[in-house]
Rosetta silent file (secondary structure, phi, psi, omega in degrees, C-alpha in Angstrom):
SEQUENCE: XXXXXXXXXXXXXXXXXXXXXXXXXXXXXXXXXXXXXXXXXXXXXXXXXXXXXXXXXXXXXXXXXXXXX
SCORE:     score description
SCORE:     0.000 S_00000001
   1 L     0.000  179.781 -153.337   16.500   -2.445   78.554 S_00000001
   2 L  -122.969   74.159  151.546   13.889    0.171   79.080 S_00000001
   3 L   -69.821  -36.830  171.463   14.971    2.963   77.449 S_00000001
   4 H   -53.549  -52.655  172.936   12.137    4.443   76.918 S_00000001
   5 H   -89.749   26.875  162.774   11.105    4.434   80.625 S_00000001
   6 H  -130.693   17.366  161.138   14.252    6.052   81.994 S_00000001
   7 L   -87.739  158.394 -170.445   14.179    9.095   79.584 S_00000001
   8 L  -133.638   23.893  172.513   12.829   12.306   81.240 S_00000001
   9 L  -145.189  153.856 -149.138   11.974   13.717   78.052 S_00000001
  10 L  -105.802  139.902  147.023    8.951   13.515   75.753 S_00000001
  11 E  -100.999  155.648 -167.208    8.731   11.791   73.132 S_00000001
  12 E  -117.699  141.345  168.819    7.071   11.704   70.047 S_00000001
  13 E  -143.700  127.016  171.377    6.677    8.787   67.085 S_00000001
  14 E  -122.317  136.901 -135.657    4.585    9.848   64.223 S_00000001
  15 E  -161.241  145.974  169.621    3.639    7.135   61.964 S_00000001
  16 E   -93.177  140.393  165.793    1.067    7.689   58.545 S_00000001
  17 L   -33.066  -49.018 -176.724   -2.010    6.401   58.220 S_00000001
  18 L   -85.632   -0.614  176.215   -1.260    4.460   55.446 S_00000001
  19 L   -70.328  115.643 -141.076    2.148    2.864   56.747 S_00000001
  20 L  -133.080   -1.080  167.203    2.334   -0.594   56.168 S_00000001
  21 L  -100.842  -49.367 -169.169    6.156   -1.197   58.154 S_00000001
  22 L  -115.776  107.926 -171.780    5.072    0.237   61.411 S_00000001
  23 L   -70.039   99.999  177.545    1.816   -0.631   62.520 S_00000001
  24 H   -39.970  -40.890 -164.544    0.075    2.049   65.055 S_00000001
  25 H   -58.172  -67.759  174.167   -1.514   -0.256   67.758 S_00000001
  26 H   -57.434  -18.813  168.094    1.644   -1.342   69.348 S_00000001
  27 H   -63.978  -39.643  171.435    2.898    2.265   69.513 S_00000001
  28 H   -68.117  -57.747 -179.257   -0.270    3.057   71.198 S_00000001
  29 H   -36.707  -70.114 -143.730    0.112   -0.289   73.808 S_00000001
  30 H   -69.606  -47.715 -175.483    3.670    1.475   74.657 S_00000001
  31 H   -66.223    4.558  168.117    2.076    5.032   75.390 S_00000001
  32 H   -75.845  -29.479  179.389   -0.175    3.868   78.006 S_00000001
  33 H   -69.242  -24.887 -171.458    2.862    2.445   79.600 S_00000001
  34 L  -119.419  106.056  173.196    5.024    5.925   79.180 S_00000001
  35 L   -93.374    4.148  147.938    3.214    9.149   79.687 S_00000001
  36 L   -59.913  -19.277 -169.359    6.046   10.760   78.427 S_00000001
  37 E   -95.246  130.803  174.557    5.344    8.866   74.791 S_00000001
  38 E  -121.919  144.350  143.541    2.712   10.812   72.491 S_00000001
  39 E   -87.327  101.808 -167.096    1.805    8.854   69.506 S_00000001
  40 E  -122.185  166.353  169.864    0.145   11.265   66.539 S_00000001
  41 E  -113.415  122.360 -169.561   -1.014    9.857   62.874 S_00000001
  42 E   -99.881  126.358 -174.481   -0.743   12.144   59.850 S_00000001
  43 L   -68.073  145.410 -178.614   -4.221   10.900   57.776 S_00000001
  44 L    71.158    0.962 -159.019   -3.206    9.767   54.657 S_00000001
  45 L  -112.397  166.719  178.171    0.729    9.806   54.825 S_00000001
  46 L  -107.964 -127.293  166.275    2.798    6.640   54.439 S_00000001
  47 L   -63.989  -69.903  169.989    6.166    5.459   55.700 S_00000001
  48 L   -78.484   33.877  175.033    7.938    8.983   55.633 S_00000001
  49 L   -21.908  -20.819  178.346    5.291   10.950   56.982 S_00000001
  50 L   -78.235  -22.772  170.387    7.528   13.748   57.500 S_00000001
  51 L   -92.145  -97.668 -105.287    7.640   14.044   53.530 S_00000001
  52 L   -72.135  -47.418  157.455    4.436   13.005   52.705 S_00000001
  53 L  -128.659  104.100  158.224    2.872   16.168   54.572 S_00000001
  54 H   -31.883  -72.367  175.165    5.650   18.357   56.264 S_00000001
  55 H   -61.679  -35.137  168.682    3.302   20.448   57.845 S_00000001
  56 H   -62.587  -57.735 -151.358    1.195   18.542   60.149 S_00000001
  57 H   -61.219  -76.132  146.196    4.545   16.513   61.069 S_00000001
  58 H    17.610  -58.413  178.603    5.931   20.210   61.914 S_00000001
  59 H   -93.993   14.294 -166.837    2.888   21.123   63.863 S_00000001
  60 H  -115.585  -40.005  173.781    2.839   17.491   66.008 S_00000001
  61 H   -63.278  -31.764  172.059    6.526   18.535   66.671 S_00000001
  62 H   -69.481  -40.579  157.488    5.732   22.204   67.633 S_00000001
  63 H   -35.567  -59.287 -166.740    2.993   20.712   70.163 S_00000001
  64 H   -63.419  -47.243 -171.729    5.430   18.645   71.906 S_00000001
  65 H   -54.253  -66.402  171.744    8.278   21.327   72.069 S_00000001
  66 H   -16.084  -72.578  175.649    5.622   23.644   73.119 S_00000001
  67 L   -52.255  -20.905 -147.653    4.454   21.245   76.000 S_00000001
  68 L   -88.112  -50.031  175.896    8.123   20.437   76.823 S_00000001
  69 L   -21.069    0.000    0.000    8.650   23.655   78.013 S_00000001
């Protein structure tokens, strides 16, 4: 099922540049297919980017939410 393609809300995938579990390139390929999908990378963060750098993670979420209004 194509849940990403059917959504009408903005989506954000945030990954750490040092994440060994989720490579960023497949996410970027998805973002090319779905204009409502944003991919952000937090430099130096690992798999738990939101706890490795909470301030940067929150800024990415805030930008997404500001654009969703």
